[in-house]
Structure formats: structure tokens, C-alpha cells
Amino acid sequence: MTNENFLALVEHRAPRDPAAVLLEQEDGTTVSYGEMAALSSRIAHALARAGAKPGDRIAAQVEKSAAALALYLACLRGGFVYLPLNTAYQPAEVAYFLGDAEPAVFVCRPESRAALDACAREAKVGTVLTLDAAGHGTLADAAATESSVHPVADARSDDLAVIIYTSGTTGRSKGAMLTHGNLASNGLALVEAWGFTADDVLLHALPLFHVHGLFVANHCVLLSGARMIFHRKYDASVALANLARATVMMGVPTYYTRLLAEPGFTRESASHVRLFISGSAPLLIETFREFESRIGMAILERYGMSEAGMITSNPLHGERRGGTVGAPLPGNEVRVADADDRALPTGETGAIQIRGPNVFKGYWRMPEKTREEFTADGWFRTGDVGCFDADGYLAIVGRAKDLIISGGYNVYPKEIELELDTLPGVVESAVVGVPHPDFGEAVAAAVVLSPGATFDEAAVIALLKTRLANYKVPKRVHVIDDLPRNAMGKVQKAVLRERFSR
Ligand code: MLC
Ligand code: AMP
């Protein structure tokens, strides 16, 4: 039986020449496909020596680097389950993930080790190792003496490869379990849909801990033998300077609004690029139009989520329609359904439900939650609301889930409200998304105080920054007399949104 480990597919499609460049780093140094295979092999040996066995989780909260990519590939190679964590998460957030996933090994930044050791111990993590942005640390030290050859562990397509945590409407994060088959089918669909070849050079400025930067970007490159220019974080002026060498750029809408704010971003500066792709958050029609008139090329918008990788995409050839996310990718099925999970006719708005080889296996250790999110006939409820037009383009018109997307990161209001409610003097709170010129949406909060209580907005924001990842922290916390409620007693978030958007 062939090995269905996703890395086996990657290696099968890798350039014949191991010296072919996989990635270029900001300092100009390069890492070849062969060097990446050797480094991921060494790390796979080191993880096993640290106590990891196939099926064990390996959690990582590390800066973006070639070594961080090697760590992900090492987990696939060793048959471990990779669990990437946003570098913005604060210790209390990390403690939850470690406790829930019970990883055998946790790799963190050297500077945060002291703060995280206690929660790793509490979660009974076997070994804590470190890795910094330059690829140094105790993980690198342990890997240095290991063999540069390690076989790709045998796996079935249904075996777990990665767990991606996504916040939930109840405030508790859920681990979405992605299989080797999910990664393979989605990666191949994207290479086909977007026409990736070994001649492509991807400008990769996305973080490595979410499906956009970890899967979509890396997999398109790895499965086509292409190369990428790796930026540790997004800086529009640096991206602009590198467009002359790139053929494809991927980003969240904020990347494109910032690029458009660069006077040097002209038709000429973008002439080497064949494709600009946007996703993770709605691309405003104004941005789509301004982009097209500035450089004469339409941004290709696509739609995805942690639980399913990429779902739909505008076409590579043919009309890219602003305000839509295109049609289902090859092999994926999408339907717009009514409240009884029955498909609605074209043009009607309803719940977006999906089915296909890209759809995840379920939420880690949450069988009940998993059951709730699937219909009786096996479709996954995305929580997004949309409609198909007559030409088969899907438009996302809203969300059934109470979710804010800020600069491409998801924020569930409940999680922030729970935190606000613990503050002295706060009786109740409500969190909403308000329009923001840079992040698309930004987090804003309202609190109701007990009689006589005082409130220092700046101090509260500073305190929240120690408890929550920075992008979740409200940009403003407004004190109001009462939360607006409807006849059923439900907080009218639309009213607050309107009030705070002015
Ligand atoms: C940073 N800040 C944010 C923020 N990012 N605030 C709100 N929303 C965000 N997304 C705040 C910080 O708290 C800080 O505030 C200040 O902005 C500067 O921080 P920074 O780190 O210097 O910001 P910057 O590097 O400019 O980051 C902005 C960004 C980044 C847009 C480049 O957020 C980013 O890379 N986003 C991409 C997210 C992504 O990859 N999403 C994919 C998810 S996968 P202060 O107060 O401390 O100064 C998915 C599925 C799919 O959704 O379909 O793809
Ligand atoms: P995540 O849970 O971080 O994977 O985020 C997934 C969510 O991001 C989806 O359910 C959508 O709500 C949203 N999303 C992703 N791509 C788009 C897009 N192109 N337009 C609008 N929303 C999007």
C-alpha cells in the first residue's frame, strides 16, 4: 500500500535536483529542497529522542523561520501531530491549548520559556525545547547531532496530521483535526486551480501558524517544486521591493490596502507578478476596484477556514468577480441551505454548508460539538451566510456565528466578554466589530459598571494585553449605562456596532 502521509506526496513531487531552492530568507541566504529535507529529518529524530511517539502532539509557539517550517515538516515526517500556536497568545491562552492537547513536546521561543515552563509542567508536557527566529535554541542543538536521513512515517489518509485551534462562540477554543488526506486533496486542488509550476516564486509574508500561511502558501510551493521569498512579518514596503522577483503574492486584505498605500506600488512594480490572491477576511469591493485600476489586474479572492482549508476560489482564467469568493474548488461541494438544511435555489441567501475531501475529521476530544456542526446528511456547517449567483459565484453576505475578523485574525466576542466581566466594577459587557481602515474590522467593547465604580480605559486595555493575544484586545472600551436589548433580552449588537462606528 502506498504511503498516504502528506509528506510522501510532497517528496514525490519535489524537484529532482536537491539543490533547487525552496526558500529565500530576508538576509539573502537560501534553503534548498535537499537542505529542508535534511533539517526536517534531524528535527524528527530529535523529537523522537525527546520522547515523542507517532500520533503524539507537538505544540509550537515559534517565530517564522526556515527552521519553523522544518519543524512542521519534521512532525509530518515522524508521524507526529503538529499543533501551531499564534505567537501573540499570552501564557494563559497557551496554558489552555497545552492542557487540552497534551503534547509530548512543546517548542517555544527562548525568551518566553521562563513564563511558559510552569504551564507546560501543569499540562504534563514531556519536554520543552526552544527555537528562535534565527533557527537557534535547544531544539536546534538537539537536532544538530542527529542523522540527516529519516524515512517518512507510514500514514493513512485518514490519520491526523495537524490540529489547528479555532475559537468558538462559547469562548472555548476547539482543535480542528486535519488529516493527511485533507492536506493532500486541498494542496493539489490549489496547485491546479491557481496554475502553480516550478517556475513560480511566491512572496510569503504570512504567519506560519494558521492555515493561510502554513498550508495554502507552503503547500502550493512544495507540491509544485516552486520557490518562495520568506518574510518574517508583513511590511508593505519590503513586499513592494520584492515584487520584482515574485510571480505570486498571497495575503489577507490588510496586506493589499497597505500595498495600495505605497505610492511606489504601480503597474510597473507589479508587472512580474502573475497572480495576487486574497483571503481569510472579506476583501472590500473598493479595495478590489482600486487595485484593478492601479495595476490593471484583478485580485483573486478565495474563501477558506481552519476546518476545511480552501473551499472556493475565483478563477485563474476568466472573470474574477469582486465581492464574491468564486466557485467550489475541484472536488469540493458547497451548498446554501435553509434552516432545515435543505439546499436553496440559486440567488437565495442561506447557511453555507460544505462537503468533500478537504473537510476536517472533527474537533479534538469534542465529539458532541463535532456532531452539532455536521448536518444529518454529512455537510459541515461553516457558520457563514451566503448566496450563489446565476454564474456559480458565491458571495459571503454575513456570518451566523458571532465572529469578528480583524486583519485576518478571528476574534470571538464571547472570549473577550468573559475576560471583561472578571474586572472589578464591571457588571456586564458586550464586544462588537467596528469598521477599521487598516484591519477591516477592529474589536470594540462596551461595559456597564456597578454604581459608583470607576473605570480607567487605558489601564484596562493594558491589563487585557497581558491576558489576551494583542489582536483580540479591544481598541476602545466604552462605558455605557445599559446594554441595548431586544424584547427577548438578547443584546442588540447591531445597535452597539452602529453607535461605536460613528
Ligand atoms: C496586529 N495588531 C492588530 C492585528 N495585528 N490589531 C488588530 N488586528 C490585527 N490583525 C495590533 C497589535 O496588537 C499592535 O497593537 C499593533 O497592531 C501593531 O502590531 P504589529 O504586530 O506590529 O502589527 P503588524 O505586524 O502590522 O500586523 C498586522 C498584520 C497581521 C495585518 C500584518 O495581523 C497579520 O499578518 N495578519 C494575517 C493574519 C492571518 O494570517 N490570517 C490567516 C488566518 S487563516 P498595539 O496596541 O500593541 O500597538 C484563515 C482561513 C483562511 O482565516 O481562509 O485563510
Ligand atoms: P478561521 O477560523 O481562522 O479559519 O477563519 C475562517 C473564517 O474566515 C470563515 O469561516 C469566514 O468567515 C472567513 N473568511 C475566510 N475567507 C474569507 C473571504 N474571502 N471572505 C469573507 N470571509 C472569509
XYZ file of C-alpha atoms and ligand atoms in Angstrom:
579
model
C 0.000 0.000 0.000
C 1.335 3.446 -0.834
C 2.203 5.765 1.999
C -0.564 8.382 2.299
C 1.498 10.644 4.560
C 1.173 14.139 3.024
C 4.963 14.498 3.152
C 5.318 11.406 0.951
C 3.320 13.260 -1.719
C 5.483 16.357 -1.239
C 8.678 14.339 -1.610
C 7.286 12.538 -4.647
C 6.674 15.892 -6.347
C 9.897 17.590 -5.157
C 12.398 18.797 -7.762
C 14.758 16.067 -8.919
C 17.696 18.303 -8.052
C 18.019 18.590 -4.241
C 19.953 21.829 -4.757
C 16.817 23.513 -6.156
C 15.971 26.497 -3.974
C 12.894 26.163 -1.764
C 13.100 29.452 0.061
C 14.999 32.705 0.206
C 15.337 34.389 3.572
C 15.386 38.107 4.285
C 19.176 38.098 4.768
C 19.558 36.758 1.231
C 20.511 33.223 2.252
C 18.643 30.339 0.658
C 17.466 26.909 1.770
C 17.245 24.184 -0.867
C 14.744 21.360 -1.030
C 17.540 18.966 -0.036
C 18.586 21.097 2.935
C 14.990 21.332 4.120
C 14.614 17.539 3.901
C 17.826 17.076 5.897
C 16.831 19.619 8.554
C 13.337 18.171 8.962
C 14.884 14.705 9.265
C 17.244 15.845 12.015
C 14.388 17.501 13.867
C 12.192 14.402 13.508
C 14.957 12.333 15.144
C 15.378 14.946 17.891
C 11.640 14.970 18.643
C 11.605 11.181 18.908
C 14.624 11.292 21.208
C 12.761 13.857 23.324
C 10.070 11.254 23.849
C 7.572 11.823 21.023
C 5.888 8.779 19.518
C 3.817 8.635 16.320
C 0.399 10.177 16.997
C 1.745 12.403 19.782
C 1.093 16.113 19.536
C 3.998 18.539 19.118
C 2.959 22.077 20.062
C 4.956 25.035 18.784
C 4.832 28.751 19.505
C 7.793 29.988 17.484
C 8.782 32.852 15.209
C 8.539 32.370 11.479
C 11.776 30.963 10.058
C 13.041 28.225 7.782
C 13.566 26.143 10.935
C 9.920 26.641 11.922
C 8.863 25.272 8.541
C 11.292 22.383 9.062
C 9.674 21.689 12.436
C 6.257 21.368 10.767
C 7.656 19.052 8.094
C 9.511 17.076 10.787
C 6.202 16.372 12.501
C 4.731 15.018 9.270
C 7.898 13.008 8.724
C 7.835 11.450 12.172
C 4.078 10.793 12.158
C 3.558 13.341 14.944
C 0.611 15.719 15.037
C 1.665 19.350 14.585
C -0.037 21.968 16.743
C 0.969 25.514 15.753
C 0.186 28.406 18.096
C -0.092 32.109 17.292
C 2.949 33.951 18.667
C 0.578 36.621 20.027
C -1.016 34.197 22.520
C -0.346 35.077 26.147
C 0.671 32.408 28.708
C -2.903 31.917 29.971
C -4.050 31.151 26.416
C -1.116 28.809 25.771
C -1.869 27.003 29.037
C -5.341 26.116 27.736
C -4.008 24.668 24.472
C -1.320 22.627 26.231
C -3.812 21.320 28.767
C -6.320 20.385 26.084
C -3.947 18.829 23.548
C -1.468 17.220 25.985
C 1.516 17.456 23.660
C 4.561 15.269 24.233
C 6.845 18.135 23.244
C 6.344 21.897 23.330
C 8.693 24.123 21.343
C 8.699 27.802 22.346
C 10.754 30.946 21.895
C 13.770 31.060 24.237
C 12.606 34.362 25.724
C 9.186 33.005 26.680
C 10.425 29.758 28.173
C 10.505 31.069 31.742
C 6.900 32.275 31.505
C 5.669 29.063 29.879
C 7.572 26.393 31.814
C 5.004 26.350 34.616
C 2.022 25.846 32.315
C 3.891 23.160 30.393
C 4.555 21.338 33.688
C 0.934 21.744 34.721
C -0.162 20.244 31.388
C 2.318 17.366 31.888
C 4.178 18.178 28.684
C 7.070 15.722 28.478
C 9.749 18.043 27.102
C 10.052 21.774 26.459
C 12.517 22.837 23.758
C 13.332 26.255 22.288
C 13.737 27.716 18.821
C 14.430 31.347 17.946
C 13.924 33.382 14.778
C 17.464 32.576 13.617
C 16.844 28.847 13.999
C 18.889 28.513 17.204
C 17.817 27.025 20.530
C 17.733 23.715 22.362
C 15.731 22.066 19.558
C 18.362 23.096 17.007
C 21.140 21.909 19.347
C 19.470 18.539 19.770
C 18.870 18.228 16.018
C 22.429 19.167 15.061
C 23.896 15.814 16.087
C 21.142 13.677 14.539
C 21.130 11.921 11.176
C 20.042 13.949 8.151
C 18.051 10.988 6.878
C 14.712 9.950 8.344
C 12.033 7.998 6.489
C 8.562 9.455 6.037
C 6.415 7.672 8.636
C 3.741 5.474 7.167
C 0.299 7.074 7.411
C -3.201 6.536 6.074
C -5.071 9.390 4.504
C -7.475 9.465 7.472
C -4.657 9.819 10.037
C -4.273 13.066 11.923
C -1.563 15.447 10.656
C -2.267 18.808 12.278
C -4.519 20.323 14.934
C -5.446 23.977 14.405
C -7.215 25.647 17.304
C -10.079 27.953 16.417
C -12.004 29.959 18.970
C -15.634 29.173 19.480
C -18.853 31.055 20.051
C -18.882 29.740 23.620
C -15.433 31.177 24.254
C -13.697 27.772 24.467
C -11.252 27.069 21.644
C -11.709 23.877 19.655
C -8.921 21.924 17.997
C -9.789 21.247 14.356
C -8.272 17.877 13.405
C -6.843 17.906 9.864
C -5.777 14.657 8.248
C -3.053 13.832 5.732
C -5.838 13.345 3.182
C -7.243 16.827 3.901
C -3.848 18.414 3.279
C -3.159 16.423 0.122
C -6.506 16.952 -1.572
C -6.602 20.660 -0.805
C -2.984 21.282 -1.786
C -3.410 19.523 -5.125
C -6.689 21.353 -5.816
C -4.973 24.711 -5.245
C -1.949 23.903 -7.425
C -4.381 23.023 -10.216
C -6.758 25.944 -9.684
C -4.031 28.570 -9.461
C -1.696 27.050 -12.057
C 1.385 26.720 -9.843
C 4.539 25.419 -11.573
C 8.216 25.055 -10.708
C 8.764 28.484 -12.288
C 6.725 30.250 -9.625
C 8.197 32.415 -6.882
C 5.751 33.075 -4.047
C 6.048 36.142 -1.858
C 5.314 34.508 1.524
C 4.795 37.166 4.194
C 2.043 35.396 6.162
C 2.447 33.947 9.637
C 3.103 30.204 9.813
C 0.552 29.263 12.472
C -2.743 29.433 10.541
C -3.981 27.585 7.501
C -3.313 30.531 5.176
C 0.431 30.807 5.789
C 1.076 27.222 6.902
C -0.929 25.253 4.338
C -2.080 27.391 1.421
C 1.205 29.181 0.851
C 3.708 26.424 1.694
C 1.779 23.591 0.084
C 1.319 25.339 -3.263
C 5.081 25.809 -3.391
C 6.077 22.376 -2.075
C 3.696 20.495 -4.375
C 4.895 22.287 -7.498
C 8.635 22.443 -6.849
C 8.434 26.243 -6.801
C 10.311 28.645 -4.534
C 9.312 31.300 -2.066
C 10.616 34.541 -0.651
C 10.094 34.209 3.080
C 9.361 37.401 5.049
C 9.247 37.025 8.821
C 6.378 39.510 9.022
C 4.480 41.647 6.608
C 5.940 45.022 5.752
C 4.360 46.598 2.669
C 7.499 48.463 1.611
C 9.634 45.311 1.834
C 6.971 43.342 -0.029
C 6.894 46.020 -2.711
C 10.662 45.844 -3.103
C 10.432 42.081 -3.646
C 7.569 42.073 -6.132
C 10.073 42.415 -8.960
C 11.199 38.839 -8.243
C 7.838 37.293 -7.299
C 5.240 35.712 -9.565
C 2.525 35.174 -6.926
C 1.594 37.031 -3.752
C -0.831 35.867 -1.075
C -2.269 37.928 1.719
C -5.185 38.963 3.869
C -6.996 42.130 2.673
C -4.912 44.335 5.012
C -1.801 43.346 3.013
C -3.393 44.817 -0.106
C -4.749 48.006 1.462
C -1.256 48.635 2.861
C 0.304 47.903 -0.537
C -2.082 50.361 -2.160
C -0.964 52.987 0.358
C 2.563 52.702 -1.067
C 2.990 55.331 -3.814
C 5.588 53.071 -5.447
C 3.010 50.321 -5.999
C 2.417 50.825 -9.687
C 1.613 48.763 -12.752
C 5.323 48.566 -13.455
C 6.331 47.464 -9.957
C 3.788 44.626 -10.157
C 4.499 43.611 -13.748
C 6.419 40.442 -12.801
C 3.550 39.105 -10.698
C 1.033 36.859 -12.463
C -1.352 36.437 -9.530
C -2.377 38.291 -6.354
C -4.518 36.169 -4.025
C -6.581 37.420 -1.082
C -8.474 35.595 1.620
C -9.183 34.975 5.335
C -11.408 38.065 5.524
C -13.734 39.923 3.171
C -11.960 41.981 0.528
C -13.811 45.276 0.263
C -15.119 45.988 -3.216
C -13.404 49.399 -3.031
C -10.044 47.689 -2.497
C -10.740 45.250 -5.339
C -11.586 48.128 -7.710
C -8.737 50.409 -6.635
C -6.290 47.544 -7.082
C -7.558 46.749 -10.548
C -7.442 50.341 -11.710
C -3.962 50.861 -10.206
C -2.212 47.847 -11.715
C -4.624 46.540 -14.329
C -5.052 43.131 -12.709
C -7.881 41.847 -10.534
C -7.090 40.316 -7.142
C -8.191 36.690 -6.977
C -10.337 36.261 -3.861
C -10.867 32.856 -2.317
C -12.657 31.528 0.761
C -11.452 29.089 3.378
C -11.399 28.149 7.020
C -9.363 26.145 9.513
C -11.801 23.236 9.406
C -11.640 22.828 5.637
C -8.607 24.537 4.149
C -9.673 26.293 0.971
C -13.282 25.950 -0.125
C -13.950 28.208 -3.124
C -11.892 30.399 -5.418
C -12.341 32.909 -8.172
C -10.913 31.601 -11.448
C -7.326 31.868 -12.653
C -8.642 32.299 -16.201
C -11.946 34.035 -16.694
C -13.676 36.764 -14.774
C -12.680 37.426 -11.148
C -15.762 38.951 -9.660
C -15.288 41.475 -6.835
C -17.437 40.872 -3.766
C -17.526 37.124 -4.449
C -15.286 34.224 -3.488
C -15.800 32.291 -6.717
C -16.814 28.673 -7.204
C -16.044 25.468 -5.257
C -12.507 24.164 -5.796
C -12.148 20.863 -7.671
C -13.552 18.034 -5.522
C -15.296 20.346 -3.027
C -19.054 20.694 -2.716
C -20.771 23.815 -1.401
C -24.460 24.363 -0.832
C -26.503 27.242 0.514
C -29.138 25.778 2.814
C -32.225 26.826 4.723
C -32.844 26.343 8.446
C -33.812 22.705 7.775
C -30.548 22.001 5.948
C -32.247 21.848 2.545
C -30.419 23.318 -0.454
C -31.859 26.655 -1.563
C -32.299 27.737 -5.177
C -29.644 29.923 -6.819
C -29.890 33.538 -5.728
C -31.315 32.824 -2.296
C -29.352 33.574 0.840
C -28.733 30.936 3.485
C -26.222 28.943 5.508
C -23.067 27.882 3.663
C -22.515 24.144 4.117
C -19.656 22.127 2.669
C -18.649 18.544 1.934
C -15.567 16.966 0.414
C -12.092 15.552 0.987
C -10.977 18.916 2.382
C -13.353 18.811 5.349
C -11.728 18.044 8.703
C -12.204 14.975 10.861
C -13.783 16.711 13.837
C -12.880 18.725 16.910
C -10.228 17.262 19.177
C -11.895 15.447 22.072
C -15.246 17.177 21.400
C -17.474 14.525 19.776
C -20.656 16.355 20.804
C -19.506 19.652 19.307
C -18.413 17.808 16.155
C -21.839 16.175 15.768
C -23.589 19.520 16.176
C -21.561 21.094 13.399
C -22.492 18.469 10.809
C -25.940 18.045 9.255
C -27.724 14.686 9.309
C -26.664 14.167 5.676
C -22.990 14.844 6.397
C -22.422 18.503 5.448
C -20.291 20.768 7.653
C -21.915 23.984 8.850
C -19.395 26.754 8.170
C -21.286 29.389 10.166
C -21.019 31.698 7.144
C -24.027 33.012 5.264
C -24.018 33.426 1.514
C -25.672 33.064 -1.858
C -24.748 31.796 -5.314
C -25.354 33.939 -8.373
C -26.545 32.555 -11.695
C -22.949 32.061 -12.882
C -21.997 29.974 -9.854
C -20.044 32.642 -7.949
C -20.551 32.502 -4.186
C -20.889 35.741 -2.220
C -20.419 35.692 1.548
C -23.004 38.115 2.849
C -22.700 37.597 6.577
C -21.970 35.234 9.419
C -24.332 33.263 11.594
C -21.506 32.929 14.134
C -20.710 35.893 16.346
C -17.248 36.499 14.962
C -15.014 39.495 14.294
C -12.231 39.216 11.701
C -9.526 41.764 12.397
C -6.598 41.924 9.988
C -7.331 38.299 9.049
C -7.380 37.032 12.638
C -10.608 35.696 14.150
C -11.865 37.079 17.423
C -14.859 35.568 19.173
C -16.583 38.283 21.245
C -17.567 35.810 23.970
C -13.937 35.183 24.900
C -13.299 38.914 25.362
C -16.592 39.473 27.208
C -15.716 36.721 29.698
C -12.412 38.480 30.365
C -14.062 41.924 30.747
C -16.677 40.504 33.112
C -13.953 39.469 35.575
C -12.822 43.088 36.019
C -13.770 44.786 39.297
C -16.761 47.094 38.872
C -17.874 45.561 35.584
C -21.452 44.235 35.710
C -21.689 43.137 32.103
C -20.073 43.694 28.745
C -20.550 43.315 25.025
C -17.930 43.120 22.294
C -18.516 44.007 18.646
C -16.564 44.524 15.443
C -16.419 48.042 14.012
C -15.074 49.126 10.625
C -11.330 49.844 10.681
C -9.350 51.345 7.810
C -6.339 49.046 8.274
C -7.698 45.837 9.809
C -11.081 45.828 8.024
C -12.770 45.287 11.363
C -11.494 46.131 14.821
C -12.608 44.992 18.261
C -14.636 47.469 20.350
C -16.181 46.823 23.755
C -18.921 48.245 25.935
C -19.036 47.778 29.691
C -21.752 48.517 32.219
C -20.381 49.447 35.653
C -21.807 48.887 39.104
C -22.965 52.097 40.870
C -20.026 54.222 41.996
C -17.390 52.124 40.195
C -14.625 53.979 38.369
C -13.041 52.913 35.112
C -9.671 53.672 33.514
C -9.856 52.655 29.855
C -6.097 52.768 29.218
C -5.360 50.677 32.315
C -7.969 48.095 31.322
C -6.548 47.822 27.807
C -3.044 47.417 29.260
C -4.287 44.691 31.604
C -6.092 42.854 28.818
C -2.882 42.845 26.796
C -1.295 40.630 29.462
C -4.158 38.134 29.259
C -5.153 38.058 25.595
C -3.338 37.995 22.263
C -2.874 41.623 21.157
C -5.216 41.455 18.148
C -8.079 40.364 20.465
C -7.697 43.359 22.784
C -10.415 45.998 22.188
C -9.075 49.171 20.596
C -11.704 51.038 22.636
C -13.679 50.144 25.787
C -16.761 52.374 26.127
C -18.623 52.782 29.401
C -22.394 52.815 28.837
C -25.404 52.882 31.169
C -27.173 49.785 29.845
C -26.661 47.258 27.100
C -29.361 47.650 24.447
C -31.568 44.543 24.491
C -34.474 43.320 22.407
C -37.790 42.056 23.769
C -36.250 38.624 24.326
C -33.473 40.146 26.451
C -30.797 39.484 23.809
C -28.077 42.132 23.478
C -28.564 44.075 20.242
C -25.017 44.059 18.951
C -26.030 45.805 15.728
C -27.072 48.827 17.788
C -23.695 48.934 19.542
C -21.853 48.429 16.274
C -23.725 51.371 14.785
C -23.056 53.533 17.845
C -19.310 52.789 18.002
C -18.790 53.076 14.250
C -19.590 56.761 14.186
C -1.584 43.472 14.922
N -2.395 44.281 15.656
C -3.654 44.005 15.351
C -3.607 42.995 14.378
N -2.308 42.689 14.142
N -4.812 44.530 15.794
C -5.953 44.039 15.270
N -5.967 43.080 14.336
C -4.819 42.530 13.879
N -4.823 41.566 12.969
C -2.034 45.329 16.595
C -1.074 44.920 17.641
O -1.787 44.495 18.741
C -0.343 46.202 17.916
O -1.136 46.985 18.768
C -0.285 46.880 16.591
O -1.380 46.342 15.845
C 0.994 46.618 15.829
O 1.313 45.248 15.902
P 2.211 44.555 14.808
O 2.448 43.148 15.188
O 3.405 45.424 14.510
O 1.266 44.602 13.550
P 1.569 44.166 12.123
O 2.824 43.390 12.034
O 1.427 45.340 11.237
O 0.394 43.084 11.870
C -0.735 43.339 11.147
C -0.911 42.220 10.128
C -1.007 40.897 10.900
C -2.180 42.503 9.344
C 0.264 42.204 9.162
O -2.090 40.966 11.804
C -1.117 39.703 10.007
O -0.123 39.223 9.468
N -2.308 39.179 9.807
C -2.524 37.983 8.998
C -3.399 37.047 9.723
C -3.508 35.685 9.023
O -2.534 35.132 8.556
N -4.691 35.142 8.976
C -4.979 33.876 8.329
C -5.873 33.046 9.226
S -6.328 31.546 8.366
P -0.518 47.838 19.946
O -1.709 48.423 20.613
O 0.245 46.885 20.806
O 0.351 48.855 19.278
C -7.961 31.801 7.904
C -8.559 30.855 6.925
C -8.424 31.406 5.552
O -8.560 32.750 8.273
O -9.408 31.472 4.820
O -7.311 31.775 5.212
P -10.570 30.619 10.534
O -11.479 30.023 11.542
O -9.497 31.464 11.108
O -10.067 29.608 9.638
O -11.462 31.640 9.686
C -12.417 31.181 8.780
C -13.425 32.233 8.502
O -12.842 33.344 7.823
C -14.515 31.748 7.558
O -15.492 30.976 8.193
C -15.046 33.072 7.030
O -15.955 33.631 7.954
C -13.798 33.926 6.973
N -13.253 34.049 5.612
C -12.248 33.375 5.027
N -12.046 33.808 3.765
C -12.962 34.779 3.541
C -13.273 35.635 2.435
N -12.583 35.599 1.292
N -14.309 36.496 2.577
C -15.014 36.567 3.722
N -14.757 35.815 4.802
C -13.735 34.928 4.716
